[in-house]
Structure formats: structure tokens, C-alpha cells
CSV table of C-alpha atoms and ligand atoms in Angstrom, one decimal:
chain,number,residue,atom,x,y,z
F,1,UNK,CA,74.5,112.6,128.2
F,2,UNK,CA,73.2,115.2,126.2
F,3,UNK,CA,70.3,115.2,123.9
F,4,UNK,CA,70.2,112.5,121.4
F,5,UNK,CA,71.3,113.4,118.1
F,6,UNK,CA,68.9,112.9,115.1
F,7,UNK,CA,71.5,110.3,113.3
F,8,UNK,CA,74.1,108.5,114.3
F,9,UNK,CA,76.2,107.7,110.9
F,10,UNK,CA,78.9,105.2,111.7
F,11,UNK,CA,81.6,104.6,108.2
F,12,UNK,CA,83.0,108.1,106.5
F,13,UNK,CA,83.3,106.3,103.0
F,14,UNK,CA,81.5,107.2,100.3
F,15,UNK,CA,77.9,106.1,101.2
F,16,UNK,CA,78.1,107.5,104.6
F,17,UNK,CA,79.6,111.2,103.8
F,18,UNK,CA,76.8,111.4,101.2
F,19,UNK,CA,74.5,110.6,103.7
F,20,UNK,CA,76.2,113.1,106.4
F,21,UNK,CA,76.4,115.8,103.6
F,22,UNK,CA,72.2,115.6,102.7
F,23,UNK,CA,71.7,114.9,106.6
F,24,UNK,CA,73.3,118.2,107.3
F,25,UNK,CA,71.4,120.1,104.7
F,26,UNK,CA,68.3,118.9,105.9
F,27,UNK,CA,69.0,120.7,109.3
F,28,UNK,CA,69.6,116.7,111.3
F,29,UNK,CA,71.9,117.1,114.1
F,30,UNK,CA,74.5,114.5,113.3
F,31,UNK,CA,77.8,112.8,114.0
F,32,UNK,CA,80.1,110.8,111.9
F,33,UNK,CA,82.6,108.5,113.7
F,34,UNK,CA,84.7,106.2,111.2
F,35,UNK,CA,87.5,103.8,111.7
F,36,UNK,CA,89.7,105.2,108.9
F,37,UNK,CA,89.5,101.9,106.5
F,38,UNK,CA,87.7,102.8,104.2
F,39,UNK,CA,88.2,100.7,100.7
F,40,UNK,CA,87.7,103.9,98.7
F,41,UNK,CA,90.9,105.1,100.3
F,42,UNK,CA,92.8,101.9,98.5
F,43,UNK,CA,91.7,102.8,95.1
F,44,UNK,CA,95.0,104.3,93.3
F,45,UNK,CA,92.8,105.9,90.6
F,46,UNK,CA,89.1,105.5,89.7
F,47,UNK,CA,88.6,106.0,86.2
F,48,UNK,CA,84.8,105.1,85.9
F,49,UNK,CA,83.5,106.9,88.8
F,50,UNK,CA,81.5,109.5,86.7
F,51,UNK,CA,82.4,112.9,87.0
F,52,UNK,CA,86.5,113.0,86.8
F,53,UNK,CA,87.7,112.8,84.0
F,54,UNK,CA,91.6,111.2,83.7
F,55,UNK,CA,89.7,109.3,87.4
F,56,UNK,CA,90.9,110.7,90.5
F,57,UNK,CA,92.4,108.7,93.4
F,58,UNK,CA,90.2,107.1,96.2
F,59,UNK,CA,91.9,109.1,99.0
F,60,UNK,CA,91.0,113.0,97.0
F,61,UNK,CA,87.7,111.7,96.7
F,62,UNK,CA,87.2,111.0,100.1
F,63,UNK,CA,88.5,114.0,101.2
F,64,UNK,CA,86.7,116.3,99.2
F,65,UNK,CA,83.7,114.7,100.5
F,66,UNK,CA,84.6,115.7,103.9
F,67,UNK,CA,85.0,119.0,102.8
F,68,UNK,CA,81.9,119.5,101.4
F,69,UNK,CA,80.4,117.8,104.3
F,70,UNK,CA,82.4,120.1,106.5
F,71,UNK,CA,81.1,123.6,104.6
F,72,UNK,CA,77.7,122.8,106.3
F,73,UNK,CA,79.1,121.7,109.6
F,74,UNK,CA,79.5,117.7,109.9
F,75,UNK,CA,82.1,116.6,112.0
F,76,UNK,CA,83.6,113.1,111.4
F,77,UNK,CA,85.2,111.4,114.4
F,78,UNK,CA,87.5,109.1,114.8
F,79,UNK,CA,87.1,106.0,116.4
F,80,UNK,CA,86.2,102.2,115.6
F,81,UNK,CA,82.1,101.8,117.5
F,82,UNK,CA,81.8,98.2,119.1
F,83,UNK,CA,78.8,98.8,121.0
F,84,UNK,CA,75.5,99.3,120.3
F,85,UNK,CA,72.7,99.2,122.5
F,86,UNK,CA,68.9,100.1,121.8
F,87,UNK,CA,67.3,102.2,125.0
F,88,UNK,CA,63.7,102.9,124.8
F,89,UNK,CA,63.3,105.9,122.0
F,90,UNK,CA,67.1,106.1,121.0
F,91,UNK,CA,70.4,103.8,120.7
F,92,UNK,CA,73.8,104.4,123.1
F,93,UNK,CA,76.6,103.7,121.2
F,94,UNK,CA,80.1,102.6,122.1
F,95,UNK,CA,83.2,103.5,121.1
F,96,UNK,CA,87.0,104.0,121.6
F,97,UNK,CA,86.7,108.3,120.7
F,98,UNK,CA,83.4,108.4,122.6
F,99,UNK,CA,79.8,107.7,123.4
F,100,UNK,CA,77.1,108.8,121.2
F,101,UNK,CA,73.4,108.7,121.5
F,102,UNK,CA,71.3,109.0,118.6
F,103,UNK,CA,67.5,108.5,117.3
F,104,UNK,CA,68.7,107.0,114.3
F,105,UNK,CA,71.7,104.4,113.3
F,106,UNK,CA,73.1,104.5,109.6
F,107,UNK,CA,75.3,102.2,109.1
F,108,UNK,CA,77.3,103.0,105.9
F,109,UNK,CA,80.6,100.5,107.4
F,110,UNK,CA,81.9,98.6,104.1
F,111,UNK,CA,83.6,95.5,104.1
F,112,UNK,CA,86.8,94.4,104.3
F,113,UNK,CA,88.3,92.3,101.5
F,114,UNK,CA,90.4,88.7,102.5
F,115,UNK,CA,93.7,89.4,101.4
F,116,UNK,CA,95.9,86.6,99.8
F,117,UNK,CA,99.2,85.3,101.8
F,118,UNK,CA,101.2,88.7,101.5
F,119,UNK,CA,103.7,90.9,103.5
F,120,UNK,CA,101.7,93.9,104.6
F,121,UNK,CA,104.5,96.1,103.3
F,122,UNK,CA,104.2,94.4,99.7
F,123,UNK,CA,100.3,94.7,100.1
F,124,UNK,CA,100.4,98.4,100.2
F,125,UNK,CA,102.8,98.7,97.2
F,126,UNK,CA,101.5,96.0,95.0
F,127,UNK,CA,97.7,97.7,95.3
F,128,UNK,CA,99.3,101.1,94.9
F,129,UNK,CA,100.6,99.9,91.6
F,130,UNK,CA,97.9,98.0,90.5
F,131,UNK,CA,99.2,94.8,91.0
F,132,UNK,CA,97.1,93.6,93.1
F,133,UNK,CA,93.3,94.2,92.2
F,134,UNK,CA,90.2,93.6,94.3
F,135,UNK,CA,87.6,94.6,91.6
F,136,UNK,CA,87.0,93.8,88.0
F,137,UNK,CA,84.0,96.0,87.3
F,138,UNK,CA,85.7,99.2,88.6
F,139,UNK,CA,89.5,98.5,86.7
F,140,UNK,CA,89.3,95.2,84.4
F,141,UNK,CA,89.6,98.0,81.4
F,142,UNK,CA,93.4,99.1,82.7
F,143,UNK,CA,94.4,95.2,82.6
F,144,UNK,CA,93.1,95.0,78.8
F,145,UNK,CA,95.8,92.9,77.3
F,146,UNK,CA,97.4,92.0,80.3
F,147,UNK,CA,98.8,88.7,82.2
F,148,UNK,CA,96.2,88.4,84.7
F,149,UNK,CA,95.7,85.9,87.8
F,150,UNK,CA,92.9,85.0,89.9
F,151,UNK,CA,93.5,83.8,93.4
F,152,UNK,CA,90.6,81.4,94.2
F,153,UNK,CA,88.2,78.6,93.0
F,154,UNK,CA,85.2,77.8,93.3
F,155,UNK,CA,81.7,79.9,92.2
F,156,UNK,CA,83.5,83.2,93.4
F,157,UNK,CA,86.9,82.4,91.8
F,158,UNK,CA,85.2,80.9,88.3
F,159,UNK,CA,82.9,84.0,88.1
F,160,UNK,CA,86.0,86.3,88.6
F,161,UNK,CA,87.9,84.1,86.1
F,162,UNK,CA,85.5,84.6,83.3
F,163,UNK,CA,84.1,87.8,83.6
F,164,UNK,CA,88.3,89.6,83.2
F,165,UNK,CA,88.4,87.2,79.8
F,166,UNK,CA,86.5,89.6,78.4
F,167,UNK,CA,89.4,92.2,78.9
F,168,UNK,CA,92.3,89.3,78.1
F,169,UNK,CA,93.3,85.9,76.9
F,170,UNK,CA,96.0,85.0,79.6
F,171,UNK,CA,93.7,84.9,82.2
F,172,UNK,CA,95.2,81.8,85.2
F,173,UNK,CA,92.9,81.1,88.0
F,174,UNK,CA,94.7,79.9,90.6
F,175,UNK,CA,93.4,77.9,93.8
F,176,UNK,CA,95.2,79.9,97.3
F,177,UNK,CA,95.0,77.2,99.8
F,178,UNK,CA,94.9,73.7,97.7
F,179,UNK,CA,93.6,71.8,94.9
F,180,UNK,CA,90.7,73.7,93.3
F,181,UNK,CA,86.8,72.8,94.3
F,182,UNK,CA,85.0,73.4,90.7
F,183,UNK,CA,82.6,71.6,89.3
F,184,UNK,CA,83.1,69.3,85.9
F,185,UNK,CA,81.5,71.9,84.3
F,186,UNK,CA,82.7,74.9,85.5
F,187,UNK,CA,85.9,73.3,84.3
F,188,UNK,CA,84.9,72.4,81.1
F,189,UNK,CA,83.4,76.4,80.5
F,190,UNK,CA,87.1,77.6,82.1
F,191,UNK,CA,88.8,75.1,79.3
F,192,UNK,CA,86.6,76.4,76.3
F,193,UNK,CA,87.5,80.1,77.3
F,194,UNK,CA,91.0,79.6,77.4
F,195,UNK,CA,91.6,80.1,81.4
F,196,UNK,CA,94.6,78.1,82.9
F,197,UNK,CA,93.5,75.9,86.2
F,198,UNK,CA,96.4,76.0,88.5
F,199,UNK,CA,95.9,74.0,91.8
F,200,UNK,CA,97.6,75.7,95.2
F,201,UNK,CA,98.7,76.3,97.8
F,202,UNK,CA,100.3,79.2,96.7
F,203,UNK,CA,103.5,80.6,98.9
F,204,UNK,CA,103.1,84.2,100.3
F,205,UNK,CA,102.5,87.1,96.8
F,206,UNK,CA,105.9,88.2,96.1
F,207,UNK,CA,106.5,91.5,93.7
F,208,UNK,CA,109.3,91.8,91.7
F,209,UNK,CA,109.5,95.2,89.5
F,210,UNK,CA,106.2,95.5,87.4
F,211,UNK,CA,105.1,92.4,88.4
F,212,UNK,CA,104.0,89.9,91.0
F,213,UNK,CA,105.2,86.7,91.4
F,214,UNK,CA,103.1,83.2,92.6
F,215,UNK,CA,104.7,80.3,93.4
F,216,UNK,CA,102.5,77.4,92.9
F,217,UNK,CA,103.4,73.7,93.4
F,218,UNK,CA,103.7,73.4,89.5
F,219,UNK,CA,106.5,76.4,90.0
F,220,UNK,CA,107.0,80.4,89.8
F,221,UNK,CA,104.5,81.8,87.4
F,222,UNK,CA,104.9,86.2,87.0
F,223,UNK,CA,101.5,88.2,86.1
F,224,UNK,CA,100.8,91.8,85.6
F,225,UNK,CA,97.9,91.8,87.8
F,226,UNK,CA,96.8,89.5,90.6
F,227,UNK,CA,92.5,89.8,91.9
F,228,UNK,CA,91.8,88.0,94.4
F,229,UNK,CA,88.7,86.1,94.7
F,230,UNK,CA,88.8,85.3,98.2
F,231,UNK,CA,85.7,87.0,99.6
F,232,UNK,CA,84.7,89.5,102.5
F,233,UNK,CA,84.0,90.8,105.7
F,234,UNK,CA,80.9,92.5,106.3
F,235,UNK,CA,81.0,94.7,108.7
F,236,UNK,CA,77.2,94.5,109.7
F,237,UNK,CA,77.9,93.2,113.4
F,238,UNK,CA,76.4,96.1,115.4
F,239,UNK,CA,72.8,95.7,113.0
F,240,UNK,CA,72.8,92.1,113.8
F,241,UNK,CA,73.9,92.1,117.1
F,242,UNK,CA,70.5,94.1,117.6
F,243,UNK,CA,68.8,91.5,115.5
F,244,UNK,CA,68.9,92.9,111.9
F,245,UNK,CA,67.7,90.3,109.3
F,246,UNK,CA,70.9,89.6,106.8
F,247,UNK,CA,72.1,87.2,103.7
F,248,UNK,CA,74.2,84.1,104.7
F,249,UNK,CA,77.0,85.6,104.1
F,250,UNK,CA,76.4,88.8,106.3
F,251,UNK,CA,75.3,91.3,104.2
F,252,UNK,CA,72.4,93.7,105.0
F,253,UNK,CA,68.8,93.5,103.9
F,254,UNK,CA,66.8,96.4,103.2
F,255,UNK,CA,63.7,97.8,101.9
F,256,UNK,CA,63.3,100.1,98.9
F,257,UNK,CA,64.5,103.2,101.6
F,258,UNK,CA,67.1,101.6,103.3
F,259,UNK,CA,65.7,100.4,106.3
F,260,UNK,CA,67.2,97.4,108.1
F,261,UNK,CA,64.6,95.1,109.4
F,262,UNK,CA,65.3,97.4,113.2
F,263,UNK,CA,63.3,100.1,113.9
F,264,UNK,CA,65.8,103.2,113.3
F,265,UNK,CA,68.3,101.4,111.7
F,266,UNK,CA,69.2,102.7,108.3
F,267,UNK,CA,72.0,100.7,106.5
F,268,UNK,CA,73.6,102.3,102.8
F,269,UNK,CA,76.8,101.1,100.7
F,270,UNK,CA,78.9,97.7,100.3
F,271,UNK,CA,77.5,96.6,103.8
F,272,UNK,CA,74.4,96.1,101.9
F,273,UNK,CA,73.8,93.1,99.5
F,274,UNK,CA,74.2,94.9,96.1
F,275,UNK,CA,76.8,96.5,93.6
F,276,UNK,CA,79.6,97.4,95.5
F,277,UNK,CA,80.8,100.6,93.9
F,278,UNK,CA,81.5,104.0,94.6
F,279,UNK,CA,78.1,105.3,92.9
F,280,UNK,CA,75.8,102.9,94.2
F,281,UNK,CA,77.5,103.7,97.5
F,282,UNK,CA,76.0,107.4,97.5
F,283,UNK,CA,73.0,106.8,95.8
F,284,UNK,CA,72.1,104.4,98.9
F,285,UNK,CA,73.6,107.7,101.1
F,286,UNK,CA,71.2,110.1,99.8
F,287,UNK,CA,68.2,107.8,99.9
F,288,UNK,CA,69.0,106.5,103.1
F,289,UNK,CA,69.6,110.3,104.6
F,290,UNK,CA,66.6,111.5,103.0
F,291,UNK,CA,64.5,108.3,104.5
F,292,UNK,CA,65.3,108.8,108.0
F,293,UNK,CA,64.9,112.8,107.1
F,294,UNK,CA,60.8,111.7,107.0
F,295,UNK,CA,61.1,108.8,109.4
F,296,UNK,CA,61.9,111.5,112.1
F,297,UNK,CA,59.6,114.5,110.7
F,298,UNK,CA,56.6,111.4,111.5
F,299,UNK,CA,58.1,111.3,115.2
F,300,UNK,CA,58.4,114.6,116.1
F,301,UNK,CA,56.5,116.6,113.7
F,302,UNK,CA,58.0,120.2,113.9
F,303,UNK,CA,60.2,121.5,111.7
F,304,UNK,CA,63.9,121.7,113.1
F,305,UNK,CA,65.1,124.6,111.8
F,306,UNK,CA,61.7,127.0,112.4
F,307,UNK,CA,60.2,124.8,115.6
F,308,UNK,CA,57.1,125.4,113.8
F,309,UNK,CA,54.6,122.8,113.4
F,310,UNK,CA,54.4,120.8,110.2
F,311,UNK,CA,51.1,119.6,109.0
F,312,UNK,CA,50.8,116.1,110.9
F,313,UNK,CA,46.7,115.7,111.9
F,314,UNK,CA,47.7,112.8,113.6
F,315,UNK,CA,50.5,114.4,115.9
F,316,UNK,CA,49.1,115.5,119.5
F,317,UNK,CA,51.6,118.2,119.7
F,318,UNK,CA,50.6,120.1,116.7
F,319,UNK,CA,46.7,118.7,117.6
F,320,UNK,CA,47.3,121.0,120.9
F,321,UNK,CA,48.9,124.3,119.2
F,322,UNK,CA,46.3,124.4,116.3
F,323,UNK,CA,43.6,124.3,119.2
F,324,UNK,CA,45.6,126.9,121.2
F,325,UNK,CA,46.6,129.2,118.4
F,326,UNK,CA,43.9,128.8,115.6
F,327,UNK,CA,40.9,127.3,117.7
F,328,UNK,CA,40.8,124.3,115.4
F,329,UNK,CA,39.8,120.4,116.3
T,1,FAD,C1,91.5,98.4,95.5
T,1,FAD,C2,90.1,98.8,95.3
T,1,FAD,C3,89.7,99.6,94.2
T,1,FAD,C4,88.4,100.0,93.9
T,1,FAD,N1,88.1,100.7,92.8
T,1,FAD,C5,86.9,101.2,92.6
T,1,FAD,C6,86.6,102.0,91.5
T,1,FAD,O1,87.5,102.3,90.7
T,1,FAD,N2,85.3,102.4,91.3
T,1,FAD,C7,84.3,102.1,92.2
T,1,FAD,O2,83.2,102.5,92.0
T,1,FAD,N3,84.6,101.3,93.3
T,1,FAD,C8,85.8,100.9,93.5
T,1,FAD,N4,86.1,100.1,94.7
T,1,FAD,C9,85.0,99.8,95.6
T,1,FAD,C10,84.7,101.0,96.5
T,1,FAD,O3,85.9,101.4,97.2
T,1,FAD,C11,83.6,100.7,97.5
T,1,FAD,O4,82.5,100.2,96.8
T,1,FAD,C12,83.2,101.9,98.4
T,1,FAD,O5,84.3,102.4,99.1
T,1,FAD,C13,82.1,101.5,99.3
T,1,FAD,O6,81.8,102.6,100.1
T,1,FAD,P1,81.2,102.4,101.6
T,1,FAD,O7,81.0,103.8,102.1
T,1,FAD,O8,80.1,101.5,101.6
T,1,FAD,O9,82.3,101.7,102.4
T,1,FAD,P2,83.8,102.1,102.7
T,1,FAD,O10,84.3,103.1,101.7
T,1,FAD,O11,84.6,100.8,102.9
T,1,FAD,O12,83.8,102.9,104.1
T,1,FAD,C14,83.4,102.2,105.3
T,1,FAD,C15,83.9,102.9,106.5
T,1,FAD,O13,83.3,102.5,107.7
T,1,FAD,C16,84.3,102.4,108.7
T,1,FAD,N5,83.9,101.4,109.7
T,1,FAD,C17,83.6,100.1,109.6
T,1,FAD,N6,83.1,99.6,110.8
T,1,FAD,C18,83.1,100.7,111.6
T,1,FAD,C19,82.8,100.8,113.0
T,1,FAD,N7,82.3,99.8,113.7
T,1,FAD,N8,83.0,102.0,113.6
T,1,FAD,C20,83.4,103.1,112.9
T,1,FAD,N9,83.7,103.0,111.6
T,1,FAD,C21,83.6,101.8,111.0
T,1,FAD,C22,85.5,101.8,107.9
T,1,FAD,O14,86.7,102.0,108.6
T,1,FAD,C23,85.5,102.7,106.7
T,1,FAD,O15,86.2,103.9,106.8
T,1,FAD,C24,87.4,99.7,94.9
T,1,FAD,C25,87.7,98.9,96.0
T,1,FAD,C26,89.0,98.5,96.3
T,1,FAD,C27,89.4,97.8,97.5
């Protein structure tokens, strides 16, 4: 194998291709490999990602990121990693477009959103027409006014529930799978606000023109927009497969400069415990690509692009070419 890359970045959303992009600039020698799946690629149109205005779609921003990671040389792979194993000074890891060896990890993989009972081919259609939503703070403002339901119950579903009453009074939360699991008084809040309880299970999401359709046990109810509140996936196996400290529910935990709680293992994004947005996304990119920028100047201590020393006093290498070149101790 050849020599170890300085970062492995595994995900080619949003947080990683920021990373990749300040990586690059900083002279790293890197390699993206992504799975394709990336949730900014679902969003039809972002309209409060800053920057574009009249929003642009997820899929144009994603690719304009590559682009601009591509003017200074990143290549993003294709492939889903499975495996990945710590040696001494570097990881191995494991996937189905290759094998990569790195100093560094960043993992910048997302999550992947529970989807409600649905045919795939509907799924597709229904987000592509926002009729099926998976985030209120990114596009409660387009449902202003609208028939809105929420699929879920408990803490998740009531949050959900209440926070889109803001943008509309015909706000239903319905329970997927059942009766509904809320507490007297998150029943009592959800009666003051004016949010229909419906208790499940639901049949499969049907659309029918400009809406979707949920058939309950009470009957057939039709709403503009559907969120589900059914929770995620994390995709933070490979950090805790090498032990990585997480939340209960599988998310990430950092420090201030994205560190995991592994030695070389950087983490940035939704796979972190935090906002999961587009913005937040890079901003944990470009601190976590600018972190293990100075974890590995500490390490090696010349300068990439010159293969001059840097000032390190504590580094034996440059200790040995001060005393060679400049007689200094
Ligand atoms: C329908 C929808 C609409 C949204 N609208 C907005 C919006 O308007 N504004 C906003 O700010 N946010 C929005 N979001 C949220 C936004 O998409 C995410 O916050 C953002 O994409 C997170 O970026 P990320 O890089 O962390 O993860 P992702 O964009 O999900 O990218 C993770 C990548 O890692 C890859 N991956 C995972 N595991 C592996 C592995 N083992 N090996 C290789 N690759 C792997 C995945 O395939 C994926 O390509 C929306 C989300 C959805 C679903």
C-alpha cells in the first residue's frame, strides 16, 4: 500500500466537501470516498441556506462543491467504507471501490432519516414535491398556511407538532404504528394549541395530485404536507466500532475542534449531536479540516509544500537540522 494519506474524509455532503476543499488548500494529501446518499441531495430547493437567493436545489449545491473541491485537485470516490481498522500510526480502511490508508479519519457520513410506510416510487415524488418533509427548521416557512401532518408521538412527534404551529393552525399529529405514547400533559399543551391527536396505525403514504393521503383507523384524512417525526440513523458505526464515545442515540461527541474521543478521528456535520443543517454542516468542515491541518503539522513538523522545517523546539527532526544547518541546541 502506498504511503498513508494525510486524511481520510469518508461522506461527500456538505460537511465533508468543505472539509476536502480547506484540506486541499492547505496542501493535505487526501481522498474522499462517499456512498452517494447524501440528504442534501433530497432537498428540492433550499431557500434559507444563505448565499442563493430564490434557494437552489440540494443536488446543484452539492455539485458545485465538488467542483470547487475539484479546481484544487480532490477526488471523491465512490464507494460505501465498512471497515475500519486502527494500525500503529495510521488507520486501513475498507471498502467496496478500494482500500485507503490514512493518518487521519473525518467522518462527515450524515444520517439517514426513518421513512414512514411508503412505496419507494411515491417516496421519491412526494419529497420532490414537498409533500413529504423531513425538516421544519429548513422549510416550515413554504408550508405557512398549509394542511400539515406529523407522523409520530411521543417527545419527538409533540416537539415537531408544536414547533410547525407556528407556521399553521391545521397542524394533525398522527401516531405511525398505534395508539399515541404522550404524556397527560403533552396532551393537554397539543389541545390548547389547536393540534388534532389521531391514534394509528396508519396504512402505507398514498399521494393523490397535490396531496398526500393517510388512512388512519378513524378514516382517510388528505394534507398538503406530511413530516415525519420518526427519528434516525446515525451513521457513526466505523467511530464506535473503534471505540468513539457517543450520545444514546448514536450521535458523535466532540470537543470544541472536532475531535472524537479517538486519537485521529475527526467527526463534522449531522453525524454529530447538533443542528443538523446545511451551514452548521460546513462550519464543522472547515473547523474540523483546519484541526487536523495542526494536529498533523505537531506530528510531523515540516511544512508539506516547502519540506522545510517549521518552528517545532520540541520536534527531534527539526532539533537535528537546526544543529546541522545553523549550529544551534
Ligand atoms: C428533504 C430534506 C430537506 C432538507 N432541507 C434543508 C434545507 O433547506 N436547509 C438546510 O440547511 N438543511 C436541509 N436539510 C438537512 C441537510 O440536508 C443536512 O443537514 C446536510 O446534508 C448534512 O450534511 P452532512 O455532510 O453531515 O451529511 P450528508 O449530506 O447526509 O452526507 C453524508 C454522506 O456520507 C455518505 N456516507 C455515509 N456513510 C458512509 C460510509 N460508510 N462510506 C462512505 N460514504 C458514507 C452518505 O452516503 C452521504 O453521501 C434537509 C434534509 C432533508 C432530508
Amino acid at each position: 500500500m502506498d504511503k498513508p494519506l494525510d486524511c481520510l474524509v469518508i461522506g461527500a455532503g456538505p460537511a465533508g466537501l468543505t472539509a476536502a476543499i480547506y484540506l486541499a488548500r492547505f496542501y493535505r494529501s487526501i481522498m474522499v470516498v462517499d456512498a452517494g446518499h447524501s440528504r442534501a441531495a433530497m432537498i428540492p430547493r433550499t431557500h434559507n441556506h444563505a448565499g442563493y437567493p430564490g434557494g437552489i436545489p440540494g443536488s446543484e449545491l452539492l455539485q458545485r462543491m465538488r467542483d470547487q473541491a475539484a479546481e484544487f485537485g480532490v477526488q471523491v470516490c465512490s464507494g460505501l467504507i465498512d471497515n475500519l481498522e486502527r494500525q500503529s500510526n495510521h488507520f486501513i480502511a475498507y471498502g467496496d471501490g478500494g482500500e485507503w490508508s490514512a493518518r487521519t479519519i473525518l467522518l462527515a457520513t450524515g444520517v439517514v432519516n426513518n421513512r414512514p410506510r411508503i412505496a419507494p416510487e411515491t417516496h421519491a415524488v412526494a419529497v420532490e414535491r414537498g409533500l413529504l418533509r423531513y425538516c421544519p427548521i429548513c422549510d416550515g416557512y413554504e408550508v405557512t398556511d398549509r394542511r400539515i401532518a406529523v407522523l409520530g408521538t411521543r417527545t419527538h412527534g409533540f416537539n415537531e407538532a408544536t414547533f410547525l404551529r407556528m407556521y399553521s393552525r391545521t397542524v394533525t399529529l398522527i401516531a405511525s404504528d398505534g395508539a399515541h405514547d404522550l404524556s397527560n400533559e403533552e396532551r393537554d399543551q397539543l389541545n390548547l394549541a389547536g393540534i388534532e391527536i389521531l391514534d394509528g396505525p396508519c396504512e402505507p403514504l398514498r399521494m393523490k395530485d397535490r396531496t398526500m393521503i393517510i388512512t388512519t383507523p378513524s378514516g382517510e384524512r388528505m394534507f398538503d404536507s406530511v413530516y415525519p417525526a420518526l427519528g434516525s440513523v446515525i451513521r457513526s458505526e466505523l467511530a464506535l466500532a473503534l471505540g468513539a464515545e457517543a450520545t444514546a442515540d448514536g450521535c458523535l461527541i466532540i470537543d470544541e475542534h472536532q475531535r472524537t474521543s479517538v486519537e485521529g478521528v475527526y467527526a463534522a456535520g449531522d453525524v454529530v449531536k447538533g443542528l443538523d443543517q446545511i451551514s452548521h454542516a460546513m462550519g464543522q468542515g472547515g473547523v474540523a479540516a483546519t484541526t487536523i491541518r495542526n494536529d498533523l503539522a505537531k506530528v510531523s513538523c515540516y511544512d508539506k509544500r516547502y519540506d522545510t522545517p517549521r518552528f517545532n523546539p520540541l520536534c527531534p527532526r527539526l532539533r537535528t537540522y537546526r544543529i546541522r544547518f545553523h549550529g544551534k541546541r
